Short mmCIF file of C-alpha atoms in Angstrom, two decimals:
data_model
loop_
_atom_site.label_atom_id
_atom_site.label_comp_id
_atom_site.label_asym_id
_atom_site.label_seq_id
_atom_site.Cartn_x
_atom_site.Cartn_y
_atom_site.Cartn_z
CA UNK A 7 161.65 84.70 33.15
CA UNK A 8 160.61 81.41 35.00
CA UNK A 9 160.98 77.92 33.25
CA UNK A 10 157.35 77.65 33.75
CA UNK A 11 156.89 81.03 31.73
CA UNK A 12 159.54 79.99 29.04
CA UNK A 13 158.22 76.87 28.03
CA UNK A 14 154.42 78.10 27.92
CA UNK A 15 155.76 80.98 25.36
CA UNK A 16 157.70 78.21 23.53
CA UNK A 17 154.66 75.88 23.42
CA UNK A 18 152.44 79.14 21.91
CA UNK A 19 155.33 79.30 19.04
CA UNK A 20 155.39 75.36 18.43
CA UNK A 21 151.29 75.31 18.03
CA UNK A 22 151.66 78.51 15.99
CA UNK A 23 154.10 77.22 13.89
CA UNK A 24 151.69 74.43 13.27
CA UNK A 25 149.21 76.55 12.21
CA UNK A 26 151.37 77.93 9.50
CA UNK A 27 152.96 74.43 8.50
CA UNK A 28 148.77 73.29 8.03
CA UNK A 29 147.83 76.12 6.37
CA UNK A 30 151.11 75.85 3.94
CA UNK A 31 150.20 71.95 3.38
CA UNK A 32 146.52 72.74 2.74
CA UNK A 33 147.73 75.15 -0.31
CA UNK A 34 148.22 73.11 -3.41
CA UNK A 35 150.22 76.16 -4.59
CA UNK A 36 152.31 76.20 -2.25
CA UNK A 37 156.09 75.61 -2.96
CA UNK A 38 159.57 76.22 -1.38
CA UNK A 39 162.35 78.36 -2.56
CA UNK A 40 165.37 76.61 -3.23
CA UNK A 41 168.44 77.65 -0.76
CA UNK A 42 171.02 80.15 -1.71
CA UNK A 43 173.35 78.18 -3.98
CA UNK A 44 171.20 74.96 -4.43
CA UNK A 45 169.26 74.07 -7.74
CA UNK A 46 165.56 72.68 -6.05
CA UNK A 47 165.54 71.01 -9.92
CA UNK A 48 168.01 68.59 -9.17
CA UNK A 49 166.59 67.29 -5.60
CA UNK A 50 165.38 63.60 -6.45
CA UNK A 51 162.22 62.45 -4.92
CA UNK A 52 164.67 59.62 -3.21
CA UNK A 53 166.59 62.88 -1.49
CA UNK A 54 163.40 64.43 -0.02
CA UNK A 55 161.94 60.93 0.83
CA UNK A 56 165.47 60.50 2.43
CA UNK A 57 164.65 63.86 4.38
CA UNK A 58 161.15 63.44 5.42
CA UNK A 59 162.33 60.25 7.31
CA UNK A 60 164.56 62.17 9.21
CA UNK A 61 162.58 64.70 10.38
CA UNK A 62 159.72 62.24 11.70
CA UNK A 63 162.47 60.44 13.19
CA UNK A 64 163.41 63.31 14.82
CA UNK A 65 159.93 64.44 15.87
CA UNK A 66 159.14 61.44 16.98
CA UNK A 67 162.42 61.88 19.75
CA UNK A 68 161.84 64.92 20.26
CA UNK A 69 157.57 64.29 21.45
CA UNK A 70 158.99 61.23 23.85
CA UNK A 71 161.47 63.76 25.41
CA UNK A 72 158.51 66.41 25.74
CA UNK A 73 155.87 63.97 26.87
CA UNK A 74 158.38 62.78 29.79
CA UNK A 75 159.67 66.66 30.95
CA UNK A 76 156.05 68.28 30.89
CA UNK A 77 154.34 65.30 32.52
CA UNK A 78 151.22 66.57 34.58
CA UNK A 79 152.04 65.28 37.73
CA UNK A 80 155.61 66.28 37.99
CA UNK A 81 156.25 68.79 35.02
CA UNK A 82 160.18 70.03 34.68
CA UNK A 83 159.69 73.37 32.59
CA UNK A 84 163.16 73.75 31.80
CA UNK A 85 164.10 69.68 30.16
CA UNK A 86 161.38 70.89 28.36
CA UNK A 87 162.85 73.94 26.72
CA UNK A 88 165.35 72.27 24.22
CA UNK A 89 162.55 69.71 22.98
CA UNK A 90 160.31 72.45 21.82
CA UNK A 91 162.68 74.40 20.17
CA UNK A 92 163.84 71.09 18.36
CA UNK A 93 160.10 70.19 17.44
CA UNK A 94 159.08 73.94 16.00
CA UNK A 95 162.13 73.65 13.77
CA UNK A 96 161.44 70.74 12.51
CA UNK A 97 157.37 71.13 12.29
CA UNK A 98 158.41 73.76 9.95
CA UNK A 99 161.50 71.97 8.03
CA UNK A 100 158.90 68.85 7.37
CA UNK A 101 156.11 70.97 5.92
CA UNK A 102 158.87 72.90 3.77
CA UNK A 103 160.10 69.45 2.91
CA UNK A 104 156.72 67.89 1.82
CA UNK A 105 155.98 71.13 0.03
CA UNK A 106 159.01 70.21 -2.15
CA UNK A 107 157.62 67.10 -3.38
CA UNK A 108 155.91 69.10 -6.17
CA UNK A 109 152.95 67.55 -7.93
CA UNK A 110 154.59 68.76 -11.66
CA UNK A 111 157.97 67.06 -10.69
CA UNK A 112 157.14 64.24 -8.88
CA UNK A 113 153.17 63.61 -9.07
CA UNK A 114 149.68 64.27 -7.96
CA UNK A 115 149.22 61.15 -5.79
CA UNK A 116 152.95 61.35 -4.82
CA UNK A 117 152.43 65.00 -3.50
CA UNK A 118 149.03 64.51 -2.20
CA UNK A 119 149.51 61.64 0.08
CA UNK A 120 152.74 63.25 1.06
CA UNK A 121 150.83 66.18 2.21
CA UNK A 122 148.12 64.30 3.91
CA UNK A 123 150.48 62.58 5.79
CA UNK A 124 152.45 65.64 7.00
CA UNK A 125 149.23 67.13 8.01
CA UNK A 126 148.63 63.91 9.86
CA UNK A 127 151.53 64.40 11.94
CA UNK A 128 151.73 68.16 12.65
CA UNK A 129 147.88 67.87 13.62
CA UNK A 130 148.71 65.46 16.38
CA UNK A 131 151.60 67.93 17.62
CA UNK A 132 149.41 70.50 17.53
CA UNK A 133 146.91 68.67 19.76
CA UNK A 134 149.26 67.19 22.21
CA UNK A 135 150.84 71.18 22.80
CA UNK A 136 147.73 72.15 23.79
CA UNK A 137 147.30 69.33 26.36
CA UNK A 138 150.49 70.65 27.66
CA UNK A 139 149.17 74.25 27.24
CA UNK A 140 146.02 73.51 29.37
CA UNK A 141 147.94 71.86 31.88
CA UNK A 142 150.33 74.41 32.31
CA UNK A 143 147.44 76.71 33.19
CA UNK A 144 145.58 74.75 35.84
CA UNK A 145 146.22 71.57 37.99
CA UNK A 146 144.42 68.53 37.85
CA UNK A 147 144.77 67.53 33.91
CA UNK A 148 143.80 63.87 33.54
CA UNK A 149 147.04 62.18 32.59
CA UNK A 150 145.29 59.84 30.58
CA UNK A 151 144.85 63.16 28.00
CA UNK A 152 148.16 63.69 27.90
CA UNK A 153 149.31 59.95 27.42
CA UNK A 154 147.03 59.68 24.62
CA UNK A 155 147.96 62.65 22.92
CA UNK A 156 151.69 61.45 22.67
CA UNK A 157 150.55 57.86 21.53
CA UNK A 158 148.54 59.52 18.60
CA UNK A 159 151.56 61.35 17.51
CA UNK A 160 153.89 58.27 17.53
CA UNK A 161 151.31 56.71 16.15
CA UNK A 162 150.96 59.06 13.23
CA UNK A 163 154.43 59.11 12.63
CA UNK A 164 154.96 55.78 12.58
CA UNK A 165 151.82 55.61 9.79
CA UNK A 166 153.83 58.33 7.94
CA UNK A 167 157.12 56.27 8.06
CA UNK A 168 154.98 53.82 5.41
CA UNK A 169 155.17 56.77 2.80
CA UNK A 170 154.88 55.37 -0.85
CA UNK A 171 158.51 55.34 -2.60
CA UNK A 172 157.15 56.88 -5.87
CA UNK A 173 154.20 58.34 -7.85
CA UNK A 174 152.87 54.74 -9.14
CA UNK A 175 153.31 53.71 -5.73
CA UNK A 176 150.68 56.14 -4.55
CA UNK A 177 149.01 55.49 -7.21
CA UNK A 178 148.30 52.19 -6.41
CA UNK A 179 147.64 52.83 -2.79
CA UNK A 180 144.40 54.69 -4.19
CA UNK A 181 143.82 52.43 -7.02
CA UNK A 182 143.65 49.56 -4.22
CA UNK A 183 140.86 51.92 -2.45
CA UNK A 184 138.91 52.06 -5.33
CA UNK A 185 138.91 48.46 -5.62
CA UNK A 186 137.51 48.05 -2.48
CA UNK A 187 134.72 50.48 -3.28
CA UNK A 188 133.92 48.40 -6.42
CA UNK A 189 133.98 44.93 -4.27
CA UNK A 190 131.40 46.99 -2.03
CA UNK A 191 128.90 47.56 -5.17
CA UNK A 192 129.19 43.84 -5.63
CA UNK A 193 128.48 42.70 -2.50
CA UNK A 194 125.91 45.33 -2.32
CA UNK A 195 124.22 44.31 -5.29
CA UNK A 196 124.13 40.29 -4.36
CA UNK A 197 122.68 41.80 -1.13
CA UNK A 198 119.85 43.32 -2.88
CA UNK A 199 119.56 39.90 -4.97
CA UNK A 200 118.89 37.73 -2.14
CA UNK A 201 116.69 39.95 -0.57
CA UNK A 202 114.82 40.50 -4.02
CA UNK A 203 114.19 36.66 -4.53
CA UNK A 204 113.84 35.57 -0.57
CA UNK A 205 116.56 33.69 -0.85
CA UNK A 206 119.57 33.53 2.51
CA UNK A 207 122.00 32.37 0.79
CA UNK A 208 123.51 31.89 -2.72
CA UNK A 209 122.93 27.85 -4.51
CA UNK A 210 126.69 27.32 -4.49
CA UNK A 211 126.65 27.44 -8.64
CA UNK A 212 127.07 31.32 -9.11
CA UNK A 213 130.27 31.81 -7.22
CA UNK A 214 128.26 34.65 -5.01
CA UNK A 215 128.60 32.61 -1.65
CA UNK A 216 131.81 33.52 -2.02
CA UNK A 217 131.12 36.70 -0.92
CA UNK A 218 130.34 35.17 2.72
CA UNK A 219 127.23 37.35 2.92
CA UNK A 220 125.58 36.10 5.93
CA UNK A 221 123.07 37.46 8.21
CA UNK A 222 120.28 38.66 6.08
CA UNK A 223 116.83 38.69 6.73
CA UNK A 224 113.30 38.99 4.84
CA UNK A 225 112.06 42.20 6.28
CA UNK A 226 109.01 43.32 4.10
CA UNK A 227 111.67 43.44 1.46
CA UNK A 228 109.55 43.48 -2.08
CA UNK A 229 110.18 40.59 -4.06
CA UNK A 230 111.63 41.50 -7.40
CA UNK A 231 109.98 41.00 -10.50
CA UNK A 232 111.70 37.87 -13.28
CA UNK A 233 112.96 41.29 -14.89
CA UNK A 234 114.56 43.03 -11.91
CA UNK A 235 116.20 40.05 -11.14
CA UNK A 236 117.79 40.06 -14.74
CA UNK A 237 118.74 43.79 -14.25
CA UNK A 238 120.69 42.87 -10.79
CA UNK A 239 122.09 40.01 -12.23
CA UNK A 240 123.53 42.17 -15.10
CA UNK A 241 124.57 44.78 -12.86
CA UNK A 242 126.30 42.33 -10.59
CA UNK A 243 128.15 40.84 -13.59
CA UNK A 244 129.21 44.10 -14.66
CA UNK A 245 130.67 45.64 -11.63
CA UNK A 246 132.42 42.02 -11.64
CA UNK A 247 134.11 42.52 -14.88
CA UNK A 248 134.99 46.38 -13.59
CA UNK A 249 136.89 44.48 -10.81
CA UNK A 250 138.16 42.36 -12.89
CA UNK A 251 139.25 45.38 -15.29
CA UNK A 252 140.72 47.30 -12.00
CA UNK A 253 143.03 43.87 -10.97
CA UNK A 254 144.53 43.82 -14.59
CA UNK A 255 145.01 47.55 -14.72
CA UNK A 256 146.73 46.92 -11.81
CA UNK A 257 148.97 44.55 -12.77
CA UNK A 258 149.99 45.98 -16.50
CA UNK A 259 150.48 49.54 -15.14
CA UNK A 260 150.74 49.86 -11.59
CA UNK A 261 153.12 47.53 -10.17
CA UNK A 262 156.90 47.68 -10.44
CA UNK A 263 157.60 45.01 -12.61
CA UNK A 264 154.55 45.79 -14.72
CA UNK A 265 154.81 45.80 -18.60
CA UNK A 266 153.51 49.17 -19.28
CA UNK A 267 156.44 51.32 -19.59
CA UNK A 268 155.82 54.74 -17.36
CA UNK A 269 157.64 57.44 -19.07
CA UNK A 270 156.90 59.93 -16.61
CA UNK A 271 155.63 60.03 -12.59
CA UNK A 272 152.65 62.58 -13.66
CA UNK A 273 151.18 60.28 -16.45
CA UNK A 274 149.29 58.16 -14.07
CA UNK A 275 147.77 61.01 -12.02
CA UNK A 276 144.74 60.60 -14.94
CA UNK A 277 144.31 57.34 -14.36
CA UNK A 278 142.80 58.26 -10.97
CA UNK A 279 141.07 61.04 -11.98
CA UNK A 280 138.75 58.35 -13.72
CA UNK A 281 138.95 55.76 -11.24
CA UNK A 282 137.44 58.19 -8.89
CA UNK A 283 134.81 59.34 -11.00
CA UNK A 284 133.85 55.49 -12.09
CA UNK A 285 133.57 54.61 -8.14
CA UNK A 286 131.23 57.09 -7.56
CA UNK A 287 129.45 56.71 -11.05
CA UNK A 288 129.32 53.07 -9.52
CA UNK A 289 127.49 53.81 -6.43
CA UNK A 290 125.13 55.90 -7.80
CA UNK A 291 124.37 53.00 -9.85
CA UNK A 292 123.73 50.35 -7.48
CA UNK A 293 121.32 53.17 -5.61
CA UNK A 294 119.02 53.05 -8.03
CA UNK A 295 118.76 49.11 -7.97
CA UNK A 296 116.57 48.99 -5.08
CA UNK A 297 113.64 46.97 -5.66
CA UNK A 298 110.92 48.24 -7.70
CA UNK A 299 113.14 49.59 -10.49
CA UNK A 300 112.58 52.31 -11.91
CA UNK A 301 114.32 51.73 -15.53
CA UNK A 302 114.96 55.01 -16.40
CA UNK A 303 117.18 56.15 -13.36
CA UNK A 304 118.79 52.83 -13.73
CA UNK A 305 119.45 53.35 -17.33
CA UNK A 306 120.77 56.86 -16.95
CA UNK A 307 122.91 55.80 -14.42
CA UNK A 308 124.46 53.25 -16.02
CA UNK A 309 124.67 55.69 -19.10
CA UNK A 310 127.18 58.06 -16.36
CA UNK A 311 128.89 54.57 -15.54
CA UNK A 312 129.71 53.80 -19.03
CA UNK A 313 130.63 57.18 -19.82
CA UNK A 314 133.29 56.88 -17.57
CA UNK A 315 134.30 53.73 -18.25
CA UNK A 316 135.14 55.19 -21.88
CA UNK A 317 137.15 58.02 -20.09
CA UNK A 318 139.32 55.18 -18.58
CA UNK A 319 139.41 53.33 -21.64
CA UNK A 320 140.59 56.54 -23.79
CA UNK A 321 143.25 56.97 -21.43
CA UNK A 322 144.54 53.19 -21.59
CA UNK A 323 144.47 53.37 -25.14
CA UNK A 324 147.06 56.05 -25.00
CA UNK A 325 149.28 53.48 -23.24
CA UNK A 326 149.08 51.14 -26.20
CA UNK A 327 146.51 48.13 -23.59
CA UNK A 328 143.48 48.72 -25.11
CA UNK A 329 141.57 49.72 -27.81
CA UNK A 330 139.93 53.58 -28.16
CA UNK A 331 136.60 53.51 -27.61
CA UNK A 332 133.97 53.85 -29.94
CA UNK A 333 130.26 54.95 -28.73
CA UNK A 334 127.22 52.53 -29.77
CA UNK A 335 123.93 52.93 -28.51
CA UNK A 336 122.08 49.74 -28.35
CA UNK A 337 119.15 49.13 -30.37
CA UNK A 338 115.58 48.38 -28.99
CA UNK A 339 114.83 45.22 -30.38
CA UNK A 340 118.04 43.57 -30.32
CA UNK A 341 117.98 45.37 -26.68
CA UNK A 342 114.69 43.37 -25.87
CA UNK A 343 115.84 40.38 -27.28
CA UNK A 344 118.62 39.56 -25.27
CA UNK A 345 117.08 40.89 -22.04
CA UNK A 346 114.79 38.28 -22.95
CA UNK A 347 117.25 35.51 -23.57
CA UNK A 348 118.97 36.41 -20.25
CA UNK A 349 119.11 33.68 -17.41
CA UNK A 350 121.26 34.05 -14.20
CA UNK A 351 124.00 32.50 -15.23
CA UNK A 352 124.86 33.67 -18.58
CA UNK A 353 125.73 36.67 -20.44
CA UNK A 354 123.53 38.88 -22.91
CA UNK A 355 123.22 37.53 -26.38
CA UNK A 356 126.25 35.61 -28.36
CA UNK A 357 126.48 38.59 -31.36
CA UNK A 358 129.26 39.97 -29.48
CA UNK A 359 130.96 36.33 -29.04
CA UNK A 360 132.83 36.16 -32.36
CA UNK A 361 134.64 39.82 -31.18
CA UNK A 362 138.08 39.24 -30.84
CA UNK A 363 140.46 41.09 -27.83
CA UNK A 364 143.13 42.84 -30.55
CA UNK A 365 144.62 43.67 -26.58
CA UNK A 366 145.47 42.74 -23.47
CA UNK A 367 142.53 44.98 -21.71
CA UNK A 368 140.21 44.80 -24.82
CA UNK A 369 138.56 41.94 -23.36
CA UNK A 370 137.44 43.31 -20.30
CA UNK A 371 136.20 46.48 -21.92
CA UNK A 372 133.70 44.20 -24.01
CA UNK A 373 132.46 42.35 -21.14
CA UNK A 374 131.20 45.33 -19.81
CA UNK A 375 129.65 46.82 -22.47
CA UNK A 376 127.60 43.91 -23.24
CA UNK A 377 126.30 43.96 -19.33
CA UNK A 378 125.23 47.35 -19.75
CA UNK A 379 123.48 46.97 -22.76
CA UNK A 380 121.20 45.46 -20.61
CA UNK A 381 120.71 48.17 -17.99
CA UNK A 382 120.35 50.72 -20.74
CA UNK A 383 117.05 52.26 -22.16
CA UNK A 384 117.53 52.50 -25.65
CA UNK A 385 116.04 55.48 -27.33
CA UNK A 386 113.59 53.79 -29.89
CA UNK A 387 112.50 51.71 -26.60
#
């Protein structure tokens, strides 16, 4: 068999072995077997994480060694043999590897993200073998293709090298997402403010030029009613206080030297469960504030927002930072009365004022409630 011949076949069983490795990594279910003789319950998430280095180190030699023997213009078939039979070994020891970091053992953001980035890497292989693959079949392959295909590997393994150390750690990777999401509804929703009163920028005294929203323009925009303006100055506040709510959560639960006490890596898998569901709760939310309003799809909206926010709130209560929940509808005249007290700049009515925060996220929790009193049709309304 030619060295030509040899490495094709061995390129066919690399990107086949990729194929299995994705469809493995796509599986949730899927899990390895411990090894004759070793107890897979006593592998630490430091001894995989150990592990998973290796191989992308060892991928990532392997691709540069590759790249250089099967290079377009001057291909040597047989430096390329040992390469490939170094990368299909290990394409297949890194998926059995992230498969290990089980999402009952270790966590669901731990094991996801571990996953995604495995698939990250093993996709890029898979698309740089068949550069090498059509080039092996015909002449004249652009060796830009082929130089770009190895850069997106080491460039995905190098991404994969920043793998998160533990379950909170990933946890707070997509906490920090969500936060961005929820900075997006704010600066979505000042947006729609300055557009609604035909104003370009913000008056200096509301802290919204902070945003740095520039670039705006009238447009046959509708002008909001004294009302709407109200309602998007309530809904501005109270995706505010959600951020607000997401930065403490942040720092009580998610960070290393927090002073929530994590008993176990799955117990803050729920925590995005709700974040995720509040984000898109959120934007939903800020879709219906488009000017005219139409009060009922804001108000049901907001209804979905708070429901979630509850969900959250449950969950933090079980971790001893705030207080359970307890569901109050507001009622229509007090609800009309402090939509009518409302200016820009200040909160809905003072009956809440006197409540006191029995803990540390209590406050937070209260703020926006009384925002989306506001937003909400009450049912004698």
């Amino acid at each position: 068999m030619s060295a030509k011949k040899d490495a094709v076949n061995w390129l066919q069983s690399a990107s086949t072995t990729c194929d299995a490795a994705l469809k493995a990594l796509k599986d949730p279910d899927s899990t390895v077997s411990a090894p004759e003789g070793q107890n897979i319950e006593a592998v630490t998430l430091k001894t995989l994480l150990s592990d998973f280095t290796s191989l992308l180190n060892l991928l990532y030699q392997s691709t540069t060694k590759l790249s250089i023997a099967l290079k377009p213009s001057s291909p040597t078939y047989a430096a390329a043999l040992t390469p490939l039979k170094d990368l299909r070994a290990n394409i297949d020891a890194l998926a059995s590897c992230t498969c290990s970091i089980e999402a009952s053992k270790f966590g669901g953001a731990m094991s996801r993200e571990a996953r995604w980035i495995a698939e990250d890497v093993i996709n890029a292989l898979r698309q740089l073998f068949a550069v090498f693959l059509d080039a092996a079949s015909r002449s004249g392959t652009n060796a830009k293709t082929y130089l770009a295909r190895t850069g997106a590997v080491h460039e995905a393994i190098d991404r994969a090298r920043g793998i998160s150390q533990s379950n909170r750690e990933a946890v707070r990777k997509r906490w920090t997402s969500d936060m961005d999401s929820l900075k997006d509804c704010v600066t979505e929703v000042v947006e729609l403010t300055m557009e609604g009163d035909g104003t370009d920028d913000g008056d200096g005294e509301d802290g919204w030029d902070d945003l740095e929203i520039d670039g705006l323009s009238d447009g046959d925009t509708p002008k909001a009613t004294e009302d709407e303006l109200k309602r998007l100055n309530s809904a501005h506040n109270l995706f505010k206080s959600l951020l607000s709510l997401f930065k403490s959560i942040s720092s009580q639960l998610l960070l290393d030297t927090g002073k929530v006490e994590v008993k176990s890596p799955t117990q803050l898998d729920s925590l995005l469960v709700s974040s995720g569901a509040l984000v898109v709760a959120s934007d939903e939310l800020v879709s219906t504030l488009d000017v005219p309003h139409d009060i009922q799809a804001v108000s049901d909206a907001c209804v979905i927002v708070m429901k979630h926010v509850s969900d959250l709130q449950t969950f933090l209560a079980t971790h001893g930072v705030a207080t359970t929940p307890t569901i109050k509808k507001p009622k229509a005249d007090d609800l009309a009365n402090r939509t009518a007290s409302l200016t820009m700049d200040n909160s809905p009515g003072s009956d809440h004022s006197s409540e006191v925060a029995k803990l540390p996220l209590d406050e937070y929790f209260a703020d926006i409630s009384r925002w989306a009193e506001v937003l909400q049709v009450s049912d004698g309304s």
